[in-house]
Amino acid sequence: MRLGRGRVVGGVLGLLAAACSPLRAFNAVVPKDGGVRLVARDAAFGPDPRQRLDVYAPQGASGALPVIVFYYGGSWNSGTKRGYAFVGRALAARGFVVAVPDYRLVPRVRFPAFLQDNAAAVRWVRVHAAEVGGDPDRLVLAGHSAGAYNAAMLATDPRWLGADRRYVRGWIGLAGPYDFILDGPVTRATFGDAPDPKLTQPVTFAGAGDPPALLATGDKDTLVQPRNSDALAARLTAAGVRVERRRYPGVGHVGLLTAVAKPFRGRAPVLADMAAFAHEVTR
């Protein structure tokens, strides 16, 4: 089963959760980038225990650095920020302040509660960026899988960030679902209460004035079809939005993210491409 329009996707997203959940164990053993500090741990951006974020920053940095907010995946029903320290440290080592938030998960909540949490995390960053060495006016949103969906919705749909969306200089989606049918148990559990399913889809909102996007996929991804990124890239390009489309041969769904980790960077230049894009759009 594949995640694509007209295909059954619920089982795929279930597999996605299973595929992503071991990343906490992966994070525990994988070598991390040095020269990075954890400058905020479990900072609260809301009253719920899941509304917490960690922030990483380069040691000895001077001035206000651009900020990346990274959202992890896991079918909107699993995941923890502690499993993605390797991503936060990798990006911070390349000259960014990096916030990695948790957010409320299905089945406890449904759409759009997790997007409201994602937006609240951005607002926390805007208020506290200077305290952790960041520039509140130079933001990049990023995410993998369901987290890429979260980043896409915040970047393209003005309902969530409101006036703060003007400070999003760009966004990065790794293997994101952006154009899919709500026809399986996982998607029904996540989006089934939405009055209009079209209003849950990033391709619905993509249009003129959206921030630039880097959309990356692995050509061996059988969980979230690369055609999701192709569809969104086409919609954005037609609206005059700058899009960088990256396709990595021989890389699968989880491998796209683990290529960010030190031992696996030779498999695909995912980290280098993310950093180059984020630096360029925040100049």
PDB file of C-alpha atoms in Angstrom:
ATOM      1  CA  MET A   1       0.000   0.000   0.000  1.00  0.00           C
ATOM      2  CA  ARG A   2       1.228   3.461  -0.849  1.00  0.00           C
ATOM      3  CA  LEU A   3       0.348   6.953   0.200  1.00  0.00           C
ATOM      4  CA  GLY A   4      -1.081   8.535  -2.926  1.00  0.00           C
ATOM      5  CA  ARG A   5      -4.337   9.878  -4.252  1.00  0.00           C
ATOM      6  CA  GLY A   6      -6.826   7.087  -4.851  1.00  0.00           C
ATOM      7  CA  ARG A   7      -4.765   4.539  -2.893  1.00  0.00           C
ATOM      8  CA  VAL A   8      -5.387   2.995   0.495  1.00  0.00           C
ATOM      9  CA  VAL A   9      -3.235   4.933   2.944  1.00  0.00           C
ATOM     10  CA  GLY A  10      -4.306   4.035   6.451  1.00  0.00           C
ATOM     11  CA  GLY A  11      -2.178   0.908   6.613  1.00  0.00           C
ATOM     12  CA  VAL A  12       0.761   2.791   5.179  1.00  0.00           C
ATOM     13  CA  LEU A  13       0.606   5.433   7.872  1.00  0.00           C
ATOM     14  CA  GLY A  14       0.436   2.678  10.460  1.00  0.00           C
ATOM     15  CA  LEU A  15       3.621   1.249   9.020  1.00  0.00           C
ATOM     16  CA  LEU A  16       5.073   4.728   9.065  1.00  0.00           C
ATOM     17  CA  ALA A  17       4.575   4.951  12.798  1.00  0.00           C
ATOM     18  CA  ALA A  18       6.258   1.598  13.269  1.00  0.00           C
ATOM     19  CA  ALA A  19       9.120   2.622  11.020  1.00  0.00           C
ATOM     20  CA  CYS A  20       9.727   5.953  12.794  1.00  0.00           C
ATOM     21  CA  SER A  21       9.295   4.902  16.417  1.00  0.00           C
ATOM     22  CA  PRO A  22      12.731   3.190  16.745  1.00  0.00           C
ATOM     23  CA  LEU A  23      14.407   6.546  16.075  1.00  0.00           C
ATOM     24  CA  ARG A  24      14.579   7.170  19.819  1.00  0.00           C
ATOM     25  CA  ALA A  25      16.814   4.112  20.171  1.00  0.00           C
ATOM     26  CA  PHE A  26      18.724   5.183  17.059  1.00  0.00           C
ATOM     27  CA  ASN A  27      19.261   8.616  18.574  1.00  0.00           C
ATOM     28  CA  ALA A  28      20.544   7.086  21.806  1.00  0.00           C
ATOM     29  CA  VAL A  29      23.437   5.287  20.115  1.00  0.00           C
ATOM     30  CA  VAL A  30      24.307   7.343  17.041  1.00  0.00           C
ATOM     31  CA  PRO A  31      27.315   9.718  17.320  1.00  0.00           C
ATOM     32  CA  LYS A  32      26.248  13.368  17.549  1.00  0.00           C
ATOM     33  CA  ASP A  33      27.773  16.567  16.201  1.00  0.00           C
ATOM     34  CA  GLY A  34      30.002  18.389  18.660  1.00  0.00           C
ATOM     35  CA  GLY A  35      30.199  22.086  19.391  1.00  0.00           C
ATOM     36  CA  VAL A  36      26.500  22.294  20.215  1.00  0.00           C
ATOM     37  CA  ARG A  37      24.677  23.204  23.432  1.00  0.00           C
ATOM     38  CA  LEU A  38      21.221  22.272  24.626  1.00  0.00           C
ATOM     39  CA  VAL A  39      20.148  25.805  25.540  1.00  0.00           C
ATOM     40  CA  ALA A  40      16.550  25.013  26.529  1.00  0.00           C
ATOM     41  CA  ARG A  41      15.029  21.733  27.676  1.00  0.00           C
ATOM     42  CA  ASP A  42      11.317  21.092  28.087  1.00  0.00           C
ATOM     43  CA  ALA A  43      10.447  24.740  27.559  1.00  0.00           C
ATOM     44  CA  ALA A  44       6.662  25.070  27.845  1.00  0.00           C
ATOM     45  CA  PHE A  45       4.702  26.634  24.998  1.00  0.00           C
ATOM     46  CA  GLY A  46       1.371  25.513  26.476  1.00  0.00           C
ATOM     47  CA  PRO A  47      -0.103  23.918  29.623  1.00  0.00           C
ATOM     48  CA  ASP A  48      -0.126  20.310  28.360  1.00  0.00           C
ATOM     49  CA  PRO A  49       2.869  18.043  29.131  1.00  0.00           C
ATOM     50  CA  ARG A  50       3.230  17.385  25.396  1.00  0.00           C
ATOM     51  CA  GLN A  51       3.541  21.123  24.695  1.00  0.00           C
ATOM     52  CA  ARG A  52       7.262  21.263  25.377  1.00  0.00           C
ATOM     53  CA  LEU A  53      10.315  21.877  23.201  1.00  0.00           C
ATOM     54  CA  ASP A  54      14.100  21.554  23.289  1.00  0.00           C
ATOM     55  CA  VAL A  55      16.449  24.088  21.708  1.00  0.00           C
ATOM     56  CA  TYR A  56      19.977  23.488  20.382  1.00  0.00           C
ATOM     57  CA  ALA A  57      22.509  26.172  19.485  1.00  0.00           C
ATOM     58  CA  PRO A  58      26.156  26.301  18.409  1.00  0.00           C
ATOM     59  CA  GLN A  59      28.666  26.873  21.183  1.00  0.00           C
ATOM     60  CA  GLY A  60      30.364  30.242  21.116  1.00  0.00           C
ATOM     61  CA  ALA A  61      28.093  31.708  18.426  1.00  0.00           C
ATOM     62  CA  SER A  62      27.822  35.481  18.290  1.00  0.00           C
ATOM     63  CA  GLY A  63      24.917  37.497  16.966  1.00  0.00           C
ATOM     64  CA  ALA A  64      21.374  36.356  16.289  1.00  0.00           C
ATOM     65  CA  LEU A  65      21.308  33.167  14.230  1.00  0.00           C
ATOM     66  CA  PRO A  66      18.507  31.980  11.953  1.00  0.00           C
ATOM     67  CA  VAL A  67      16.122  29.560  13.650  1.00  0.00           C
ATOM     68  CA  ILE A  68      14.895  26.191  12.378  1.00  0.00           C
ATOM     69  CA  VAL A  69      11.813  24.609  13.955  1.00  0.00           C
ATOM     70  CA  PHE A  70      11.899  20.868  13.232  1.00  0.00           C
ATOM     71  CA  TYR A  71       8.767  18.692  13.476  1.00  0.00           C
ATOM     72  CA  TYR A  72       9.213  14.927  13.677  1.00  0.00           C
ATOM     73  CA  GLY A  73       6.975  12.343  12.039  1.00  0.00           C
ATOM     74  CA  GLY A  74       5.151   9.254  13.263  1.00  0.00           C
ATOM     75  CA  SER A  75       1.676   9.304  11.693  1.00  0.00           C
ATOM     76  CA  TRP A  76       0.580  12.050  14.101  1.00  0.00           C
ATOM     77  CA  ASN A  77       0.183   9.342  16.747  1.00  0.00           C
ATOM     78  CA  SER A  78       3.730   8.678  17.977  1.00  0.00           C
ATOM     79  CA  GLY A  79       7.086  10.291  18.537  1.00  0.00           C
ATOM     80  CA  THR A  80       9.110  12.266  21.043  1.00  0.00           C
ATOM     81  CA  LYS A  81      11.525  15.164  20.663  1.00  0.00           C
ATOM     82  CA  ARG A  82      14.169  13.222  22.594  1.00  0.00           C
ATOM     83  CA  GLY A  83      14.440  10.850  19.648  1.00  0.00           C
ATOM     84  CA  TYR A  84      15.510  13.662  17.315  1.00  0.00           C
ATOM     85  CA  ALA A  85      18.390  15.272  19.181  1.00  0.00           C
ATOM     86  CA  PHE A  86      20.678  14.068  16.395  1.00  0.00           C
ATOM     87  CA  VAL A  87      18.740  16.275  13.949  1.00  0.00           C
ATOM     88  CA  GLY A  88      18.784  19.296  16.260  1.00  0.00           C
ATOM     89  CA  ARG A  89      22.510  18.956  16.893  1.00  0.00           C
ATOM     90  CA  ALA A  90      23.351  18.359  13.239  1.00  0.00           C
ATOM     91  CA  LEU A  91      21.575  21.518  12.119  1.00  0.00           C
ATOM     92  CA  ALA A  92      22.840  23.592  15.048  1.00  0.00           C
ATOM     93  CA  ALA A  93      26.407  22.601  14.187  1.00  0.00           C
ATOM     94  CA  ARG A  94      25.812  24.259  10.807  1.00  0.00           C
ATOM     95  CA  GLY A  95      24.980  27.640  12.246  1.00  0.00           C
ATOM     96  CA  PHE A  96      21.352  27.554  13.338  1.00  0.00           C
ATOM     97  CA  VAL A  97      19.360  27.709  16.519  1.00  0.00           C
ATOM     98  CA  VAL A  98      17.119  24.628  16.315  1.00  0.00           C
ATOM     99  CA  ALA A  99      13.875  24.040  18.209  1.00  0.00           C
ATOM    100  CA  VAL A 100      12.402  20.516  18.313  1.00  0.00           C
ATOM    101  CA  PRO A 101       8.897  20.487  19.822  1.00  0.00           C
ATOM    102  CA  ASP A 102       6.671  17.713  21.013  1.00  0.00           C
ATOM    103  CA  TYR A 103       2.964  18.072  20.245  1.00  0.00           C
ATOM    104  CA  ARG A 104      -0.269  16.373  21.221  1.00  0.00           C
ATOM    105  CA  LEU A 105      -0.926  13.128  19.414  1.00  0.00           C
ATOM    106  CA  VAL A 106      -3.797  11.041  18.056  1.00  0.00           C
ATOM    107  CA  PRO A 107      -5.982   9.466  19.476  1.00  0.00           C
ATOM    108  CA  ARG A 108      -5.972  11.949  22.332  1.00  0.00           C
ATOM    109  CA  VAL A 109      -6.489  14.751  19.839  1.00  0.00           C
ATOM    110  CA  ARG A 110      -7.383  15.020  16.175  1.00  0.00           C
ATOM    111  CA  PHE A 111      -6.793  17.542  13.418  1.00  0.00           C
ATOM    112  CA  PRO A 112      -6.233  20.438  13.870  1.00  0.00           C
ATOM    113  CA  ALA A 113      -5.006  20.243  17.497  1.00  0.00           C
ATOM    114  CA  PHE A 114      -1.486  19.169  16.564  1.00  0.00           C
ATOM    115  CA  LEU A 115      -1.226  22.059  14.098  1.00  0.00           C
ATOM    116  CA  GLN A 116      -2.322  24.433  16.843  1.00  0.00           C
ATOM    117  CA  ASP A 117       0.508  23.041  18.968  1.00  0.00           C
ATOM    118  CA  ASN A 118       2.976  23.392  16.099  1.00  0.00           C
ATOM    119  CA  ALA A 119       1.949  27.020  15.684  1.00  0.00           C
ATOM    120  CA  ALA A 120       2.226  27.660  19.421  1.00  0.00           C
ATOM    121  CA  ALA A 121       5.790  26.355  19.288  1.00  0.00           C
ATOM    122  CA  VAL A 122       6.584  28.904  16.570  1.00  0.00           C
ATOM    123  CA  ARG A 123       5.097  31.674  18.680  1.00  0.00           C
ATOM    124  CA  TRP A 124       7.290  30.588  21.615  1.00  0.00           C
ATOM    125  CA  VAL A 125      10.318  30.771  19.342  1.00  0.00           C
ATOM    126  CA  ARG A 126       9.341  34.249  18.181  1.00  0.00           C
ATOM    127  CA  VAL A 127       9.060  35.482  21.777  1.00  0.00           C
ATOM    128  CA  HIS A 128      12.149  33.728  23.175  1.00  0.00           C
ATOM    129  CA  ALA A 129      14.502  33.565  20.187  1.00  0.00           C
ATOM    130  CA  ALA A 130      16.822  36.293  21.482  1.00  0.00           C
ATOM    131  CA  GLU A 131      17.217  34.438  24.806  1.00  0.00           C
ATOM    132  CA  VAL A 132      18.625  31.370  23.026  1.00  0.00           C
ATOM    133  CA  GLY A 133      20.722  33.201  20.431  1.00  0.00           C
ATOM    134  CA  GLY A 134      18.221  33.246  17.585  1.00  0.00           C
ATOM    135  CA  ASP A 135      16.688  35.838  15.284  1.00  0.00           C
ATOM    136  CA  PRO A 136      12.873  35.860  15.649  1.00  0.00           C
ATOM    137  CA  ASP A 137      12.501  37.337  12.170  1.00  0.00           C
ATOM    138  CA  ARG A 138      14.421  34.597  10.346  1.00  0.00           C
ATOM    139  CA  LEU A 139      12.542  31.333  10.735  1.00  0.00           C
ATOM    140  CA  VAL A 140      12.646  28.114   8.726  1.00  0.00           C
ATOM    141  CA  LEU A 141      10.131  25.328   9.337  1.00  0.00           C
ATOM    142  CA  ALA A 142      11.201  21.761   8.652  1.00  0.00           C
ATOM    143  CA  GLY A 143       9.931  18.250   9.182  1.00  0.00           C
ATOM    144  CA  HIS A 144      10.022  14.615   8.166  1.00  0.00           C
ATOM    145  CA  SER A 145       6.980  12.586   7.095  1.00  0.00           C
ATOM    146  CA  ALA A 146       3.976  13.658   9.215  1.00  0.00           C
ATOM    147  CA  GLY A 147       6.231  16.419  10.523  1.00  0.00           C
ATOM    148  CA  ALA A 148       6.763  17.613   6.961  1.00  0.00           C
ATOM    149  CA  TYR A 149       2.982  17.774   6.609  1.00  0.00           C
ATOM    150  CA  ASN A 150       2.878  19.909   9.762  1.00  0.00           C
ATOM    151  CA  ALA A 151       5.522  22.269   8.396  1.00  0.00           C
ATOM    152  CA  ALA A 152       3.736  22.461   5.045  1.00  0.00           C
ATOM    153  CA  MET A 153       0.411  23.395   6.596  1.00  0.00           C
ATOM    154  CA  LEU A 154       1.935  26.125   8.741  1.00  0.00           C
ATOM    155  CA  ALA A 155       3.831  27.499   5.752  1.00  0.00           C
ATOM    156  CA  THR A 156       0.943  27.476   3.271  1.00  0.00           C
ATOM    157  CA  ASP A 157      -2.254  27.868   5.330  1.00  0.00           C
ATOM    158  CA  PRO A 158      -2.501  31.266   7.068  1.00  0.00           C
ATOM    159  CA  ARG A 159      -5.005  29.978   9.624  1.00  0.00           C
ATOM    160  CA  TRP A 160      -2.283  28.683  11.942  1.00  0.00           C
ATOM    161  CA  LEU A 161       0.458  31.302  12.222  1.00  0.00           C
ATOM    162  CA  GLY A 162      -1.455  34.430  11.289  1.00  0.00           C
ATOM    163  CA  ALA A 163       0.815  37.455  11.192  1.00  0.00           C
ATOM    164  CA  ASP A 164       3.813  35.371  12.309  1.00  0.00           C
ATOM    165  CA  ARG A 165       3.812  33.574   8.945  1.00  0.00           C
ATOM    166  CA  ARG A 166       5.583  36.601   7.446  1.00  0.00           C
ATOM    167  CA  TYR A 167       8.709  35.628   9.404  1.00  0.00           C
ATOM    168  CA  VAL A 168       8.879  32.150   7.872  1.00  0.00           C
ATOM    169  CA  ARG A 169      11.592  32.644   5.267  1.00  0.00           C
ATOM    170  CA  GLY A 170      11.321  29.097   3.940  1.00  0.00           C
ATOM    171  CA  TRP A 171      10.352  25.554   4.795  1.00  0.00           C
ATOM    172  CA  ILE A 172      11.811  22.084   4.279  1.00  0.00           C
ATOM    173  CA  GLY A 173       9.773  18.932   3.760  1.00  0.00           C
ATOM    174  CA  LEU A 174      11.400  15.498   3.913  1.00  0.00           C
ATOM    175  CA  ALA A 175       9.141  12.770   2.497  1.00  0.00           C
ATOM    176  CA  GLY A 176       5.949  14.587   3.394  1.00  0.00           C
ATOM    177  CA  PRO A 177       2.332  13.623   2.646  1.00  0.00           C
ATOM    178  CA  TYR A 178       0.779  16.678   1.016  1.00  0.00           C
ATOM    179  CA  ASP A 179      -1.915  15.322  -1.321  1.00  0.00           C
ATOM    180  CA  PHE A 180      -3.728  12.219  -0.073  1.00  0.00           C
ATOM    181  CA  ILE A 181      -7.164  10.694   0.378  1.00  0.00           C
ATOM    182  CA  LEU A 182      -8.588  10.131   3.866  1.00  0.00           C
ATOM    183  CA  ASP A 183      -9.619   6.523   3.337  1.00  0.00           C
ATOM    184  CA  GLY A 184      -7.858   4.441   5.999  1.00  0.00           C
ATOM    185  CA  PRO A 185      -8.151   3.947   9.777  1.00  0.00           C
ATOM    186  CA  VAL A 186      -5.150   6.122  10.637  1.00  0.00           C
ATOM    187  CA  THR A 187      -6.171   9.035   8.438  1.00  0.00           C
ATOM    188  CA  ARG A 188      -9.766   8.758   9.620  1.00  0.00           C
ATOM    189  CA  ALA A 189      -8.566   8.816  13.231  1.00  0.00           C
ATOM    190  CA  THR A 190      -6.434  11.872  12.476  1.00  0.00           C
ATOM    191  CA  PHE A 191      -8.572  13.909  10.077  1.00  0.00           C
ATOM    192  CA  GLY A 192     -12.005  12.281  10.209  1.00  0.00           C
ATOM    193  CA  ASP A 193     -13.643  15.100  12.151  1.00  0.00           C
ATOM    194  CA  ALA A 194     -12.670  17.738   9.589  1.00  0.00           C
ATOM    195  CA  PRO A 195     -15.835  19.138   7.942  1.00  0.00           C
ATOM    196  CA  ASP A 196     -14.091  19.429   4.563  1.00  0.00           C
ATOM    197  CA  PRO A 197     -11.240  16.971   3.850  1.00  0.00           C
ATOM    198  CA  LYS A 198      -9.804  19.297   1.204  1.00  0.00           C
ATOM    199  CA  LEU A 199      -9.013  21.772   3.960  1.00  0.00           C
ATOM    200  CA  THR A 200      -6.633  19.237   5.514  1.00  0.00           C
ATOM    201  CA  GLN A 201      -4.398  19.104   2.425  1.00  0.00           C
ATOM    202  CA  PRO A 202      -1.336  21.315   1.823  1.00  0.00           C
ATOM    203  CA  VAL A 203      -1.964  21.268  -1.948  1.00  0.00           C
ATOM    204  CA  THR A 204      -5.256  23.030  -1.303  1.00  0.00           C
ATOM    205  CA  PHE A 205      -3.518  26.055   0.188  1.00  0.00           C
ATOM    206  CA  ALA A 206      -0.280  26.225  -1.819  1.00  0.00           C
ATOM    207  CA  GLY A 207      -0.233  29.497  -3.728  1.00  0.00           C
ATOM    208  CA  ALA A 208       1.328  32.851  -4.463  1.00  0.00           C
ATOM    209  CA  GLY A 209       3.086  34.472  -1.555  1.00  0.00           C
ATOM    210  CA  ASP A 210       4.036  31.219   0.176  1.00  0.00           C
ATOM    211  CA  PRO A 211       7.618  30.973   1.459  1.00  0.00           C
ATOM    212  CA  PRO A 212      10.218  29.107  -0.636  1.00  0.00           C
ATOM    213  CA  ALA A 213      10.285  25.342  -0.194  1.00  0.00           C
ATOM    214  CA  LEU A 214      12.834  22.547  -0.302  1.00  0.00           C
ATOM    215  CA  LEU A 215      11.023  19.270  -0.996  1.00  0.00           C
ATOM    216  CA  ALA A 216      13.154  16.136  -0.664  1.00  0.00           C
ATOM    217  CA  THR A 217      12.350  12.475  -1.209  1.00  0.00           C
ATOM    218  CA  GLY A 218      14.121   9.169  -1.605  1.00  0.00           C
ATOM    219  CA  ASP A 219      13.312   7.193  -4.723  1.00  0.00           C
ATOM    220  CA  LYS A 220      13.004   3.988  -2.669  1.00  0.00           C
ATOM    221  CA  ASP A 221      10.293   5.408  -0.421  1.00  0.00           C
ATOM    222  CA  THR A 222       7.376   2.973  -0.422  1.00  0.00           C
ATOM    223  CA  LEU A 223       5.572   4.518   2.559  1.00  0.00           C
ATOM    224  CA  VAL A 224       4.914   8.075   1.375  1.00  0.00           C
ATOM    225  CA  GLN A 225       5.016   8.278  -2.390  1.00  0.00           C
ATOM    226  CA  PRO A 226       7.345  10.933  -3.836  1.00  0.00           C
ATOM    227  CA  ARG A 227       4.403  11.997  -6.014  1.00  0.00           C
ATOM    228  CA  ASN A 228       3.149  13.922  -2.958  1.00  0.00           C
ATOM    229  CA  SER A 229       6.180  16.199  -3.223  1.00  0.00           C
ATOM    230  CA  ASP A 230       5.864  16.342  -7.004  1.00  0.00           C
ATOM    231  CA  ALA A 231       2.230  17.501  -6.730  1.00  0.00           C
ATOM    232  CA  LEU A 232       3.012  20.170  -4.175  1.00  0.00           C
ATOM    233  CA  ALA A 233       6.085  21.347  -6.073  1.00  0.00           C
ATOM    234  CA  ALA A 234       4.008  21.711  -9.245  1.00  0.00           C
ATOM    235  CA  ARG A 235       1.313  23.692  -7.429  1.00  0.00           C
ATOM    236  CA  LEU A 236       3.832  26.036  -5.808  1.00  0.00           C
ATOM    237  CA  THR A 237       5.845  26.510  -8.992  1.00  0.00           C
ATOM    238  CA  ALA A 238       2.713  27.367 -10.951  1.00  0.00           C
ATOM    239  CA  ALA A 239       1.969  30.054  -8.352  1.00  0.00           C
ATOM    240  CA  GLY A 240       5.424  31.567  -8.769  1.00  0.00           C
ATOM    241  CA  VAL A 241       6.846  30.219  -5.506  1.00  0.00           C
ATOM    242  CA  ARG A 242      10.461  29.135  -5.495  1.00  0.00           C
ATOM    243  CA  VAL A 243      10.825  25.369  -5.018  1.00  0.00           C
ATOM    244  CA  GLU A 244      13.932  23.227  -4.781  1.00  0.00           C
ATOM    245  CA  ARG A 245      13.100  19.586  -5.500  1.00  0.00           C
ATOM    246  CA  ARG A 246      15.633  16.973  -4.358  1.00  0.00           C
ATOM    247  CA  ARG A 247      15.452  13.277  -5.233  1.00  0.00           C
ATOM    248  CA  TYR A 248      17.973  10.913  -3.649  1.00  0.00           C
ATOM    249  CA  PRO A 249      18.586   7.581  -5.404  1.00  0.00           C
ATOM    250  CA  GLY A 250      18.568   4.414  -3.346  1.00  0.00           C
ATOM    251  CA  VAL A 251      17.119   6.115  -0.263  1.00  0.00           C
ATOM    252  CA  GLY A 252      13.987   4.987   1.554  1.00  0.00           C
ATOM    253  CA  HIS A 253      11.545   6.722   3.838  1.00  0.00           C
ATOM    254  CA  VAL A 254      13.390   6.452   7.146  1.00  0.00           C
ATOM    255  CA  GLY A 255      16.783   6.504   5.415  1.00  0.00           C
ATOM    256  CA  LEU A 256      16.040  10.027   4.216  1.00  0.00           C
ATOM    257  CA  LEU A 257      16.072  11.175   7.831  1.00  0.00           C
ATOM    258  CA  THR A 258      18.852   8.959   9.154  1.00  0.00           C
ATOM    259  CA  ALA A 259      21.096  10.364   6.412  1.00  0.00           C
ATOM    260  CA  VAL A 260      21.206  13.484   8.599  1.00  0.00           C
ATOM    261  CA  ALA A 261      23.136  11.505  11.245  1.00  0.00           C
ATOM    262  CA  LYS A 262      26.934  11.547  11.178  1.00  0.00           C
ATOM    263  CA  PRO A 263      27.559   7.890  10.236  1.00  0.00           C
ATOM    264  CA  PHE A 264      25.149   7.916   7.288  1.00  0.00           C
ATOM    265  CA  ARG A 265      25.774  11.228   5.535  1.00  0.00           C
ATOM    266  CA  GLY A 266      27.545   9.514   2.690  1.00  0.00           C
ATOM    267  CA  ARG A 267      24.263   7.944   1.598  1.00  0.00           C
ATOM    268  CA  ALA A 268      22.682  11.243   0.527  1.00  0.00           C
ATOM    269  CA  PRO A 269      23.514  14.945   1.037  1.00  0.00           C
ATOM    270  CA  VAL A 270      20.287  15.606   2.932  1.00  0.00           C
ATOM    271  CA  LEU A 271      21.888  17.625   5.725  1.00  0.00           C
ATOM    272  CA  ALA A 272      24.055  19.656   3.366  1.00  0.00           C
ATOM    273  CA  ASP A 273      21.050  20.484   1.181  1.00  0.00           C
ATOM    274  CA  MET A 274      18.913  21.441   4.190  1.00  0.00           C
ATOM    275  CA  ALA A 275      21.609  23.705   5.617  1.00  0.00           C
ATOM    276  CA  ALA A 276      22.399  25.356   2.282  1.00  0.00           C
ATOM    277  CA  PHE A 277      18.727  26.097   1.615  1.00  0.00           C
ATOM    278  CA  ALA A 278      18.086  27.411   5.135  1.00  0.00           C
ATOM    279  CA  HIS A 279      21.129  29.684   5.018  1.00  0.00           C
ATOM    280  CA  GLU A 280      20.167  31.023   1.616  1.00  0.00           C
ATOM    281  CA  VAL A 281      16.569  31.901   2.481  1.00  0.00           C
ATOM    282  CA  THR A 282      17.534  33.547   5.792  1.00  0.00           C
ATOM    283  CA  ARG A 283      20.279  35.830   4.474  1.00  0.00           C
TER     284      ARG A 283
END
